[in-house]
Short mmCIF file of C-alpha atoms in Angstrom, two decimals:
data_model
loop_
_atom_site.label_atom_id
_atom_site.label_comp_id
_atom_site.label_asym_id
_atom_site.label_seq_id
_atom_site.Cartn_x
_atom_site.Cartn_y
_atom_site.Cartn_z
CA MET A 1 -89.20 -98.04 7.53
CA VAL A 2 -86.97 -100.01 5.16
CA ALA A 3 -88.57 -103.22 6.41
CA LEU A 4 -92.03 -101.84 5.69
CA ARG A 5 -90.98 -100.79 2.19
CA GLU A 6 -89.51 -104.24 1.53
CA THR A 7 -92.69 -105.90 2.78
CA LEU A 8 -94.79 -103.74 0.49
CA LEU A 9 -92.44 -104.53 -2.40
CA LEU A 10 -92.87 -108.23 -1.71
CA LEU A 11 -96.64 -107.94 -1.58
CA LEU A 12 -96.96 -105.65 -4.57
CA PRO A 13 -96.33 -108.25 -7.29
CA ASN A 14 -99.03 -110.52 -5.90
CA LEU A 15 -101.54 -107.71 -5.76
CA PHE A 16 -100.50 -106.69 -9.28
CA TRP A 17 -100.79 -110.19 -10.64
CA GLY A 18 -104.23 -110.58 -9.09
CA ALA A 19 -105.30 -107.33 -10.68
CA ILE A 20 -104.13 -108.16 -14.19
CA ALA A 21 -105.37 -111.75 -13.99
CA ALA A 22 -108.83 -110.46 -13.15
CA ARG A 23 -108.87 -107.91 -15.99
CA PRO A 24 -111.18 -109.12 -18.76
CA CYS A 25 -110.00 -109.75 -22.34
CA SER A 26 -110.49 -106.21 -23.69
CA GLY A 27 -113.92 -107.11 -24.98
CA VAL A 28 -112.60 -109.96 -27.17
CA PRO A 29 -115.25 -112.70 -27.30
CA SER A 30 -114.26 -115.69 -25.19
CA ASP A 31 -114.29 -118.22 -28.07
CA MET A 32 -112.10 -116.00 -30.21
CA SER A 33 -109.66 -115.53 -27.36
CA TYR A 34 -109.57 -119.29 -26.78
CA CYS A 35 -109.18 -120.09 -30.48
CA LEU A 36 -106.35 -117.58 -30.86
CA SER A 37 -104.60 -119.21 -27.90
CA TRP A 38 -105.16 -122.61 -29.44
CA ARG A 39 -103.77 -121.46 -32.79
CA VAL A 40 -100.66 -120.00 -31.13
CA ALA A 41 -100.22 -123.29 -29.23
CA VAL A 42 -100.29 -125.12 -32.59
CA GLU A 43 -97.74 -122.77 -34.16
CA ALA A 44 -95.42 -123.02 -31.13
CA ASN A 45 -95.70 -126.85 -31.15
CA ASN A 46 -97.30 -126.92 -27.71
CA ALA A 47 -100.48 -128.57 -29.03
CA GLN A 48 -99.77 -131.93 -30.64
CA ALA A 49 -101.65 -134.95 -31.97
CA TRP A 50 -104.96 -133.12 -32.40
CA ARG A 51 -107.30 -134.74 -34.90
CA THR A 52 -109.62 -131.91 -35.81
CA VAL A 53 -109.89 -128.20 -35.18
CA PRO A 54 -111.84 -127.78 -31.89
CA ALA A 55 -115.56 -127.46 -32.70
CA GLN A 56 -115.84 -123.94 -31.28
CA CYS A 57 -112.93 -122.81 -33.50
CA THR A 58 -113.95 -123.89 -37.02
CA ARG A 59 -115.52 -120.50 -37.76
CA TYR A 60 -112.47 -118.78 -36.29
CA VAL A 61 -110.13 -120.84 -38.50
CA GLU A 62 -112.28 -120.07 -41.55
CA ASP A 63 -112.01 -116.34 -40.80
CA TYR A 64 -108.30 -116.72 -40.17
CA MET A 65 -107.68 -118.56 -43.45
CA LEU A 66 -109.86 -116.37 -45.64
CA GLY A 67 -109.91 -113.04 -43.81
CA GLY A 68 -106.33 -112.02 -44.50
CA GLN A 69 -104.50 -112.94 -41.28
CA TYR A 70 -103.24 -116.24 -42.71
CA ASN A 71 -101.70 -114.40 -45.66
CA ARG A 72 -100.26 -111.83 -43.30
CA ASP A 73 -98.69 -114.59 -41.17
CA LEU A 74 -97.29 -116.26 -44.28
CA ASP A 75 -95.78 -112.98 -45.46
CA THR A 76 -94.26 -112.33 -42.03
CA ALA A 77 -92.70 -115.80 -41.95
CA ILE A 78 -91.32 -115.35 -45.48
CA ASP A 79 -89.96 -111.90 -44.53
CA GLN A 80 -88.02 -113.59 -41.71
CA ILE A 81 -86.64 -116.12 -44.18
CA PHE A 82 -85.44 -113.30 -46.45
CA ILE A 83 -83.79 -111.55 -43.48
CA TYR A 84 -81.94 -114.77 -42.64
CA LEU A 85 -81.09 -115.36 -46.31
CA ASN A 86 -79.64 -111.88 -46.74
CA GLY A 87 -77.39 -112.45 -43.72
CA THR A 88 -75.96 -115.77 -44.94
CA LEU A 89 -73.11 -116.34 -47.33
CA ALA A 90 -73.89 -117.11 -50.95
CA PRO A 91 -73.62 -120.76 -51.90
CA ASP A 92 -70.19 -121.74 -53.08
CA ASP A 93 -69.55 -125.37 -53.98
CA GLY A 94 -73.10 -126.36 -54.89
CA MET A 95 -73.69 -128.19 -51.62
CA ASP A 96 -75.76 -125.58 -49.79
CA ALA A 97 -79.28 -126.91 -49.55
CA TRP A 98 -82.74 -125.82 -48.51
CA ILE A 99 -85.51 -128.27 -47.78
CA LEU A 100 -89.10 -127.37 -48.46
CA ASP A 101 -92.19 -129.38 -47.66
CA VAL A 102 -94.88 -129.53 -50.36
CA ASP A 103 -98.44 -129.54 -48.92
CA ASP A 104 -99.38 -126.12 -47.55
CA THR A 105 -95.78 -125.06 -47.91
CA CYS A 106 -95.27 -124.89 -51.70
CA LEU A 107 -98.79 -125.86 -52.71
CA SER A 108 -102.01 -124.82 -51.02
CA ASN A 109 -104.75 -127.26 -50.05
CA LEU A 110 -107.02 -124.48 -48.89
CA LEU A 111 -109.54 -125.19 -51.66
CA TYR A 112 -109.78 -128.78 -50.43
CA TYR A 113 -110.07 -127.87 -46.75
CA LYS A 114 -112.73 -125.29 -47.56
CA ASP A 115 -115.03 -128.27 -48.12
CA LYS A 116 -113.85 -129.94 -44.91
CA HIS A 117 -114.84 -127.11 -42.57
CA PHE A 118 -111.24 -125.87 -42.57
CA GLY A 119 -110.11 -128.86 -40.55
CA GLY A 120 -113.27 -129.24 -38.50
CA ASP A 121 -113.89 -132.59 -40.24
CA PRO A 122 -111.61 -135.57 -39.54
CA TYR A 123 -108.94 -136.47 -42.10
CA ASP A 124 -110.44 -138.29 -45.07
CA PRO A 125 -107.66 -140.17 -46.89
CA SER A 126 -109.66 -141.14 -49.97
CA ALA A 127 -111.07 -137.65 -50.52
CA PHE A 128 -107.60 -136.16 -50.09
CA LYS A 129 -106.20 -138.72 -52.53
CA SER A 130 -108.75 -137.71 -55.19
CA TRP A 131 -107.95 -134.04 -54.62
CA ALA A 132 -104.16 -134.39 -54.69
CA GLN A 133 -104.21 -136.65 -57.74
CA LYS A 134 -105.96 -133.91 -59.69
CA GLY A 135 -102.73 -131.93 -59.47
CA VAL A 136 -104.53 -128.60 -59.24
CA CYS A 137 -103.22 -127.22 -55.94
CA PRO A 138 -102.28 -123.56 -56.40
CA ALA A 139 -98.83 -122.31 -55.43
CA ILE A 140 -98.60 -120.27 -52.27
CA PRO A 141 -97.41 -117.07 -53.96
CA ALA A 142 -95.02 -115.87 -51.24
CA VAL A 143 -93.36 -119.29 -51.05
CA LEU A 144 -93.03 -119.50 -54.85
CA GLN A 145 -91.27 -116.14 -54.84
CA LEU A 146 -88.88 -117.33 -52.12
CA TYR A 147 -88.33 -120.64 -53.95
CA LYS A 148 -87.30 -118.76 -57.10
CA ARG A 149 -84.92 -116.59 -55.10
CA LEU A 150 -83.29 -119.67 -53.55
CA ILE A 151 -82.75 -121.21 -56.97
CA GLU A 152 -81.44 -117.91 -58.40
CA LYS A 153 -78.97 -117.62 -55.52
CA GLY A 154 -77.62 -121.07 -56.35
CA PHE A 155 -79.01 -123.09 -53.47
CA LYS A 156 -79.96 -126.69 -54.07
CA VAL A 157 -83.63 -127.00 -53.27
CA PHE A 158 -85.05 -130.34 -52.16
CA LEU A 159 -88.79 -130.75 -52.06
CA LEU A 160 -89.57 -133.35 -49.41
CA THR A 161 -93.11 -134.60 -48.95
CA GLY A 162 -94.87 -137.30 -46.97
CA ARG A 163 -97.07 -138.00 -50.01
CA ASP A 164 -96.80 -141.60 -51.15
CA GLU A 165 -94.34 -142.12 -54.03
CA VAL A 166 -96.46 -144.63 -55.96
CA VAL A 167 -99.79 -142.84 -55.59
CA PHE A 168 -98.71 -139.23 -55.98
CA ARG A 169 -95.37 -138.95 -57.85
CA SER A 170 -96.80 -138.00 -61.19
CA SER A 171 -99.61 -135.67 -60.05
CA THR A 172 -97.33 -133.90 -57.56
CA SER A 173 -94.51 -133.42 -60.02
CA GLN A 174 -96.90 -132.13 -62.67
CA ASN A 175 -98.71 -129.86 -60.19
CA LEU A 176 -95.44 -128.33 -58.98
CA HIS A 177 -94.20 -127.68 -62.50
CA ALA A 178 -97.52 -126.20 -63.61
CA GLN A 179 -97.38 -123.82 -60.65
CA GLY A 180 -93.84 -122.66 -61.39
CA PHE A 181 -91.80 -124.80 -59.02
CA THR A 182 -89.11 -125.70 -61.53
CA GLY A 183 -85.38 -126.12 -61.11
CA HIS A 184 -85.26 -127.96 -57.80
CA GLU A 185 -82.62 -130.60 -57.28
CA ARG A 186 -85.00 -133.40 -56.32
CA LEU A 187 -88.60 -134.06 -55.45
CA ILE A 188 -88.55 -136.73 -52.75
CA LEU A 189 -91.76 -138.58 -51.87
CA ARG A 190 -92.36 -141.23 -49.23
CA ASN A 191 -91.27 -144.60 -50.55
CA GLN A 192 -92.51 -148.00 -49.49
CA ALA A 193 -89.92 -148.37 -46.72
CA TYR A 194 -91.51 -145.51 -44.77
CA ARG A 195 -95.18 -146.29 -45.31
CA GLY A 196 -97.13 -145.94 -42.07
CA GLN A 197 -94.27 -144.22 -40.27
CA GLY A 198 -94.40 -140.72 -38.87
CA ALA A 199 -93.38 -137.87 -41.14
CA ALA A 200 -90.56 -136.86 -38.77
CA VAL A 201 -89.04 -140.37 -39.01
CA PHE A 202 -89.18 -140.44 -42.80
CA LYS A 203 -87.99 -136.87 -43.25
CA SER A 204 -85.17 -137.32 -40.72
CA ALA A 205 -83.90 -140.34 -42.65
CA ILE A 206 -83.94 -138.43 -45.93
CA ARG A 207 -82.17 -135.40 -44.42
CA LYS A 208 -79.54 -137.68 -42.87
CA GLN A 209 -78.96 -139.18 -46.31
CA LEU A 210 -78.60 -135.73 -47.89
CA VAL A 211 -76.09 -134.71 -45.21
CA SER A 212 -74.17 -137.93 -45.80
CA GLU A 213 -74.04 -136.96 -49.51
CA GLY A 214 -72.28 -133.78 -48.38
CA TYR A 215 -75.16 -131.30 -48.44
CA ARG A 216 -75.31 -128.58 -45.79
CA ILE A 217 -78.93 -127.91 -44.88
CA ARG A 218 -79.05 -124.12 -44.58
CA GLY A 219 -82.77 -123.83 -44.11
CA ASN A 220 -85.81 -126.02 -43.64
CA ILE A 221 -89.37 -124.84 -44.26
CA GLY A 222 -92.62 -126.58 -43.45
CA ASP A 223 -96.12 -126.01 -42.17
CA GLN A 224 -95.84 -128.94 -39.72
CA TRP A 225 -93.44 -129.39 -36.83
CA SER A 226 -92.90 -132.96 -38.08
CA ASP A 227 -91.12 -131.32 -41.05
CA LEU A 228 -88.81 -129.57 -38.63
CA SER A 229 -88.09 -132.19 -35.96
CA GLY A 230 -85.71 -135.13 -35.65
CA ASP A 231 -82.24 -135.46 -37.16
CA CYS A 232 -80.26 -133.06 -39.32
CA ILE A 233 -82.98 -130.44 -39.12
CA GLY A 234 -80.78 -127.72 -40.62
CA ASN A 235 -79.31 -124.37 -39.57
CA ARG A 236 -82.64 -122.55 -39.39
CA LEU A 237 -86.21 -123.78 -39.24
CA PHE A 238 -89.22 -121.86 -40.46
CA LYS A 239 -92.73 -122.86 -39.45
CA LEU A 240 -95.39 -121.69 -41.89
CA PRO A 241 -98.86 -121.24 -40.43
CA ASN A 242 -101.39 -124.06 -40.60
CA PRO A 243 -104.22 -124.41 -38.08
CA MET A 244 -106.22 -126.84 -40.26
CA TYR A 245 -104.54 -130.18 -39.58
CA PHE A 246 -101.77 -131.89 -37.67
CA VAL A 247 -99.37 -134.39 -39.26
CA PRO A 248 -97.58 -136.57 -36.72
CA MET B 1 -115.77 -131.31 -72.34
CA VAL B 2 -113.46 -133.14 -69.94
CA ALA B 3 -110.57 -131.02 -71.21
CA LEU B 4 -112.56 -127.86 -70.58
CA ARG B 5 -113.43 -129.01 -67.08
CA GLU B 6 -109.78 -129.82 -66.37
CA THR B 7 -108.70 -126.42 -67.65
CA LEU B 8 -111.25 -124.71 -65.42
CA LEU B 9 -110.07 -126.84 -62.50
CA LEU B 10 -106.50 -125.74 -63.17
CA LEU B 11 -107.46 -122.09 -63.37
CA LEU B 12 -109.84 -122.16 -60.42
CA PRO B 13 -107.22 -122.26 -57.68
CA ASN B 14 -105.44 -119.20 -59.07
CA LEU B 15 -108.67 -117.26 -59.28
CA PHE B 16 -109.54 -118.43 -55.78
CA TRP B 17 -106.15 -117.47 -54.37
CA GLY B 18 -106.33 -114.06 -55.96
CA ALA B 19 -109.77 -113.55 -54.47
CA ILE B 20 -108.81 -114.51 -50.93
CA ALA B 21 -105.51 -112.65 -51.08
CA ALA B 22 -107.37 -109.49 -52.01
CA ARG B 23 -109.94 -109.87 -49.23
CA PRO B 24 -109.19 -107.37 -46.46
CA CYS B 25 -108.45 -108.34 -42.85
CA SER B 26 -112.07 -108.43 -41.62
CA GLY B 27 -111.84 -104.88 -40.36
CA VAL B 28 -108.84 -105.63 -38.12
CA PRO B 29 -106.59 -102.54 -38.01
CA SER B 30 -103.43 -103.03 -40.05
CA ASP B 31 -101.00 -102.49 -37.14
CA MET B 32 -102.85 -105.00 -34.98
CA SER B 33 -102.81 -107.54 -37.80
CA TYR B 34 -99.07 -106.98 -38.32
CA CYS B 35 -98.32 -107.15 -34.59
CA LEU B 36 -100.29 -110.37 -34.21
CA SER B 37 -98.29 -111.86 -37.10
CA TRP B 38 -95.08 -110.68 -35.51
CA ARG B 39 -96.03 -112.19 -32.16
CA VAL B 40 -96.88 -115.53 -33.76
CA ALA B 41 -93.52 -115.41 -35.60
CA VAL B 42 -91.82 -114.96 -32.23
CA GLU B 43 -93.71 -117.86 -30.64
CA ALA B 44 -92.98 -120.15 -33.62
CA ASN B 45 -89.26 -119.19 -33.52
CA ASN B 46 -89.40 -117.65 -37.00
CA ALA B 47 -88.38 -114.21 -35.73
CA GLN B 48 -84.99 -114.28 -34.05
CA ALA B 49 -82.37 -111.86 -32.70
CA TRP B 50 -84.78 -108.93 -32.38
CA ARG B 51 -83.64 -106.28 -29.89
CA THR B 52 -86.87 -104.50 -29.09
CA VAL B 53 -90.56 -104.92 -29.79
CA PRO B 54 -91.24 -103.13 -33.12
CA ALA B 55 -92.22 -99.52 -32.38
CA GLN B 56 -95.70 -99.90 -33.88
CA CYS B 57 -96.35 -102.92 -31.61
CA THR B 58 -95.54 -101.65 -28.10
CA ARG B 59 -99.17 -100.70 -27.45
CA TYR B 60 -100.30 -104.04 -28.88
CA VAL B 61 -97.90 -105.94 -26.59
CA GLU B 62 -99.11 -103.91 -23.60
CA ASP B 63 -102.71 -104.84 -24.40
CA TYR B 64 -101.66 -108.44 -24.95
CA MET B 65 -99.80 -108.67 -21.63
CA LEU B 66 -102.38 -106.86 -19.50
CA GLY B 67 -105.63 -107.45 -21.38
CA GLY B 68 -106.03 -111.16 -20.66
CA GLN B 69 -104.72 -112.84 -23.81
CA TYR B 70 -101.27 -113.47 -22.31
CA ASN B 71 -102.87 -115.24 -19.35
CA ARG B 72 -105.09 -117.17 -21.74
CA ASP B 73 -102.05 -118.26 -23.78
CA LEU B 74 -100.22 -119.28 -20.61
CA ASP B 75 -103.20 -121.33 -19.46
CA THR B 76 -103.50 -123.00 -22.87
CA ALA B 77 -99.81 -123.93 -22.86
CA ILE B 78 -100.07 -125.30 -19.31
CA ASP B 79 -103.21 -127.26 -20.29
CA GLN B 80 -101.15 -128.92 -23.03
CA ILE B 81 -98.45 -129.79 -20.50
CA PHE B 82 -101.06 -131.43 -18.25
CA ILE B 83 -102.42 -133.41 -21.22
CA TYR B 84 -98.91 -134.68 -21.96
CA LEU B 85 -98.25 -135.34 -18.26
CA ASN B 86 -101.44 -137.37 -17.87
CA GLY B 87 -100.41 -139.53 -20.81
CA THR B 88 -96.93 -140.34 -19.51
CA LEU B 89 -95.90 -143.00 -17.04
CA ALA B 90 -95.36 -142.01 -13.43
CA PRO B 91 -91.72 -141.64 -12.42
CA ASP B 92 -90.17 -144.82 -11.13
CA ASP B 93 -86.50 -144.78 -10.19
CA GLY B 94 -86.18 -141.09 -9.33
CA MET B 95 -84.42 -140.24 -12.59
CA ASP B 96 -87.33 -138.69 -14.50
CA ALA B 97 -86.65 -134.99 -14.79
CA TRP B 98 -88.31 -131.80 -15.92
CA ILE B 99 -86.38 -128.65 -16.67
CA LEU B 100 -87.93 -125.27 -16.09
CA ASP B 101 -86.48 -121.90 -16.92
CA VAL B 102 -86.87 -119.17 -14.27
CA ASP B 103 -87.46 -115.68 -15.78
CA ASP B 104 -90.95 -115.40 -17.23
CA THR B 105 -91.37 -119.13 -16.81
CA CYS B 106 -91.53 -119.59 -13.02
CA LEU B 107 -91.22 -115.92 -12.05
CA SER B 108 -92.78 -112.98 -13.83
CA ASN B 109 -90.84 -109.86 -14.82
CA LEU B 110 -93.97 -108.15 -16.06
CA LEU B 111 -93.79 -105.49 -13.35
CA TYR B 112 -90.28 -104.63 -14.53
CA TYR B 113 -91.14 -104.58 -18.24
CA LYS B 114 -94.16 -102.41 -17.51
CA ASP B 115 -91.65 -99.60 -16.96
CA LYS B 116 -89.74 -100.53 -20.12
CA HIS B 117 -92.64 -100.11 -22.52
CA PHE B 118 -93.22 -103.86 -22.47
CA GLY B 119 -90.04 -104.49 -24.42
CA GLY B 120 -90.18 -101.33 -26.53
CA ASP B 121 -87.04 -100.10 -24.74
CA PRO B 122 -83.70 -101.83 -25.34
CA TYR B 123 -82.39 -104.24 -22.73
CA ASP B 124 -80.93 -102.37 -19.75
CA PRO B 125 -78.63 -104.75 -17.85
CA SER B 126 -78.08 -102.54 -14.80
CA ALA B 127 -81.76 -101.77 -14.33
CA PHE B 128 -82.62 -105.46 -14.71
CA LYS B 129 -79.89 -106.36 -12.20
CA SER B 130 -81.40 -103.96 -9.62
CA TRP B 131 -84.83 -105.42 -10.24
CA ALA B 132 -83.83 -109.08 -10.07
CA GLN B 133 -81.68 -108.57 -6.98
CA LYS B 134 -84.72 -107.29 -5.11
CA GLY B 135 -86.09 -110.82 -5.30
CA VAL B 136 -89.68 -109.67 -5.62
CA CYS B 137 -90.74 -111.25 -8.92
CA PRO B 138 -94.17 -112.84 -8.49
CA ALA B 139 -94.76 -116.47 -9.39
CA ILE B 140 -96.67 -117.13 -12.59
CA PRO B 141 -99.64 -118.85 -10.92
CA ALA B 142 -100.34 -121.46 -13.62
CA VAL B 143 -96.67 -122.48 -13.70
CA LEU B 144 -96.48 -122.69 -9.90
CA GLN B 145 -99.47 -125.04 -9.94
CA LEU B 146 -97.83 -127.22 -12.57
CA TYR B 147 -94.51 -127.14 -10.68
CA LYS B 148 -96.23 -128.40 -7.54
CA ARG B 149 -97.91 -131.19 -9.52
CA LEU B 150 -94.56 -132.27 -10.99
CA ILE B 151 -93.01 -132.47 -7.52
CA GLU B 152 -96.06 -134.31 -6.13
CA LYS B 153 -95.85 -136.85 -8.96
CA GLY B 154 -92.22 -137.54 -8.04
CA PHE B 155 -90.43 -135.88 -10.94
CA LYS B 156 -87.06 -134.29 -10.27
CA VAL B 157 -87.40 -130.64 -11.16
CA PHE B 158 -84.36 -128.67 -12.25
CA LEU B 159 -84.62 -124.90 -12.43
CA LEU B 160 -82.15 -123.73 -15.04
CA THR B 161 -81.53 -120.03 -15.56
CA GLY B 162 -79.16 -117.85 -17.54
CA ARG B 163 -78.92 -115.50 -14.54
CA ASP B 164 -75.34 -115.10 -13.32
CA GLU B 165 -74.47 -117.37 -10.39
CA VAL B 166 -72.41 -114.80 -8.46
CA VAL B 167 -74.76 -111.85 -8.95
CA PHE B 168 -78.12 -113.56 -8.58
CA ARG B 169 -77.84 -116.85 -6.65
CA SER B 170 -79.08 -115.55 -3.35
CA SER B 171 -81.85 -113.23 -4.60
CA THR B 172 -83.14 -115.83 -7.06
CA SER B 173 -83.16 -118.65 -4.55
CA GLN B 174 -84.91 -116.47 -1.96
CA ASN B 175 -87.41 -115.16 -4.52
CA LEU B 176 -88.31 -118.66 -5.67
CA HIS B 177 -88.81 -119.94 -2.14
CA ALA B 178 -90.87 -116.91 -1.14
CA GLN B 179 -93.13 -117.54 -4.13
CA GLY B 180 -93.67 -121.20 -3.33
CA PHE B 181 -91.14 -122.89 -5.63
CA THR B 182 -89.81 -125.32 -3.03
CA GLY B 183 -88.75 -128.91 -3.38
CA HIS B 184 -86.84 -128.77 -6.66
CA GLU B 185 -83.77 -130.91 -7.07
CA ARG B 186 -81.40 -128.08 -8.04
CA LEU B 187 -81.40 -124.43 -8.98
CA ILE B 188 -78.70 -124.06 -11.63
CA LEU B 189 -77.44 -120.59 -12.55
CA ARG B 190 -74.89 -119.57 -15.17
CA ASN B 191 -71.40 -120.01 -13.77
CA GLN B 192 -68.26 -118.18 -14.82
CA ALA B 193 -67.38 -120.72 -17.53
CA TYR B 194 -70.45 -119.71 -19.54
CA ARG B 195 -70.35 -115.95 -19.09
CA GLY B 196 -70.96 -114.16 -22.37
CA GLN B 197 -72.11 -117.32 -24.13
CA GLY B 198 -75.55 -117.85 -25.58
CA ALA B 199 -78.22 -119.33 -23.32
CA ALA B 200 -78.65 -122.32 -25.64
CA VAL B 201 -74.94 -123.19 -25.32
CA PHE B 202 -74.96 -122.96 -21.53
CA LYS B 203 -78.27 -124.77 -21.11
CA SER B 204 -77.28 -127.51 -23.57
CA ALA B 205 -74.12 -128.18 -21.57
CA ILE B 206 -76.07 -128.43 -18.31
CA ARG B 207 -78.69 -130.74 -19.84
CA LYS B 208 -75.95 -132.94 -21.28
CA GLN B 209 -74.45 -133.19 -17.82
CA LEU B 210 -77.81 -134.13 -16.30
CA VAL B 211 -78.31 -136.83 -18.93
CA SER B 212 -74.81 -138.14 -18.25
CA GLU B 213 -75.82 -138.37 -14.57
CA GLY B 214 -78.61 -140.67 -15.72
CA TYR B 215 -81.57 -138.29 -15.73
CA ARG B 216 -84.21 -138.67 -18.44
CA ILE B 217 -85.50 -135.26 -19.44
CA ARG B 218 -89.25 -135.81 -19.81
CA GLY B 219 -90.18 -132.21 -20.37
CA ASN B 220 -88.55 -128.83 -20.85
CA ILE B 221 -90.37 -125.54 -20.33
CA GLY B 222 -89.22 -122.04 -21.17
CA ASP B 223 -90.38 -118.72 -22.53
CA GLN B 224 -87.40 -118.54 -24.93
CA TRP B 225 -86.47 -120.86 -27.77
CA SER B 226 -82.88 -120.73 -26.44
CA ASP B 227 -84.25 -122.72 -23.46
CA LEU B 228 -85.52 -125.35 -25.87
CA SER B 229 -82.75 -125.64 -28.48
CA GLY B 230 -79.44 -127.46 -28.69
CA ASP B 231 -78.51 -130.78 -27.11
CA CYS B 232 -80.57 -133.13 -24.93
CA ILE B 233 -83.61 -130.92 -25.24
CA GLY B 234 -85.94 -133.54 -23.74
CA ASN B 235 -88.95 -135.60 -24.81
CA ARG B 236 -91.33 -132.66 -25.10
CA LEU B 237 -90.75 -128.92 -25.31
CA PHE B 238 -93.20 -126.29 -24.17
CA LYS B 239 -92.82 -122.68 -25.23
CA LEU B 240 -94.49 -120.23 -22.89
CA PRO B 241 -95.53 -116.92 -24.43
CA ASN B 242 -93.21 -113.92 -24.25
CA PRO B 243 -93.33 -111.14 -26.83
CA MET B 244 -91.34 -108.67 -24.66
CA TYR B 245 -87.76 -109.75 -25.24
CA PHE B 246 -85.53 -112.21 -27.06
CA VAL B 247 -82.67 -114.09 -25.38
CA PRO B 248 -80.14 -115.51 -27.87
#
């Protein structure tokens, strides 16, 4: 009797798994289900080195970016940052630092990507250069609010971007100030030594340098995993949503 | 005229942002939109140290786990692992290793969590002990397939679990074998020295030891970020979906 029960118990999970695996996706269209999975794989850093949004997902990404879920995801991420922030000690000796990426972290490129099928088109360096040099990227409101709170609390905020120093220093600096990002410790752009290198390599080197100056990196925020990987990544990482492009 | 155009260009993003921020969530119910954001925050490691699924999301998580999207997300993650695997060199000297977690990576606890409101109830150590000691957790089919491929290709596979060595060695080993997980190099459970310590601490120490033995950790797969954080994490990390519980 016990043996029979044990046998049934051993078989049960397999039957159960078969049953749930066969159950359809609650009426969710197949493309949408796939694109949601793909987006989650991007956010979890499972999907890497992709060049464009998969063709069947450009409409999905458009809806995601404009339909409210992107803003919801941003707000949820920022809420988590505030929870962490409220549980940490206030800065003391002026060496507690936060690192924030710029593109699609502080400043939004959504207006630009709207004309690029929300990442359905391949990266176009010269078009992006023209756009970024205009210096008209809007702040991401939830990030601006957090940024101001960090500065108020006495953290040293470092803005760290893969944008080229020579090409973009002046437009980026002006854009950030115009959008209310004032009071940060430094705006660090990619200098000649790191041209052509991956963002993670460049950003790791800069973070290492900051740590060697005595800064403690309390938090690190970016929309790309290359902002959040490598050396001296910081005490907590926060990945902001971005299904439109991948920066290696 | 140019000045006017520039002014308009500067204002445009703010108008645009306001417009998209105000646009509602395409008819998606508010709870579902929130719960999706919360789930993405879990997968991206933004949400940490949560004890239960938020009350308004237990039904959402049930639908996610049973309605097909969980299986879709698993398949998408495993697809990414195969893409990475196909782009890496075949193992050579027998020292190329992969590390896989056990609970909800190799073996599914979905049957157990079905009775715990899919993570809506707080963790119940004695109930989980009874469940895990039965040794009846079903394999996650997509992971079993990948596991077999890793072994076939000649990788050394280490199964690394936070389950207690004394309490769970025999049931876990038997469960894994019964479900087809045979041929791994070692099954490593938490020994007395790491009782009460975080999973990341224990798993880091074990990975360090493997690296000191000469193993190269080519890939590391888990359903918890504590599987994928700390020292010697490996060349690539893969986060399998799990919105039911958080292991620190």
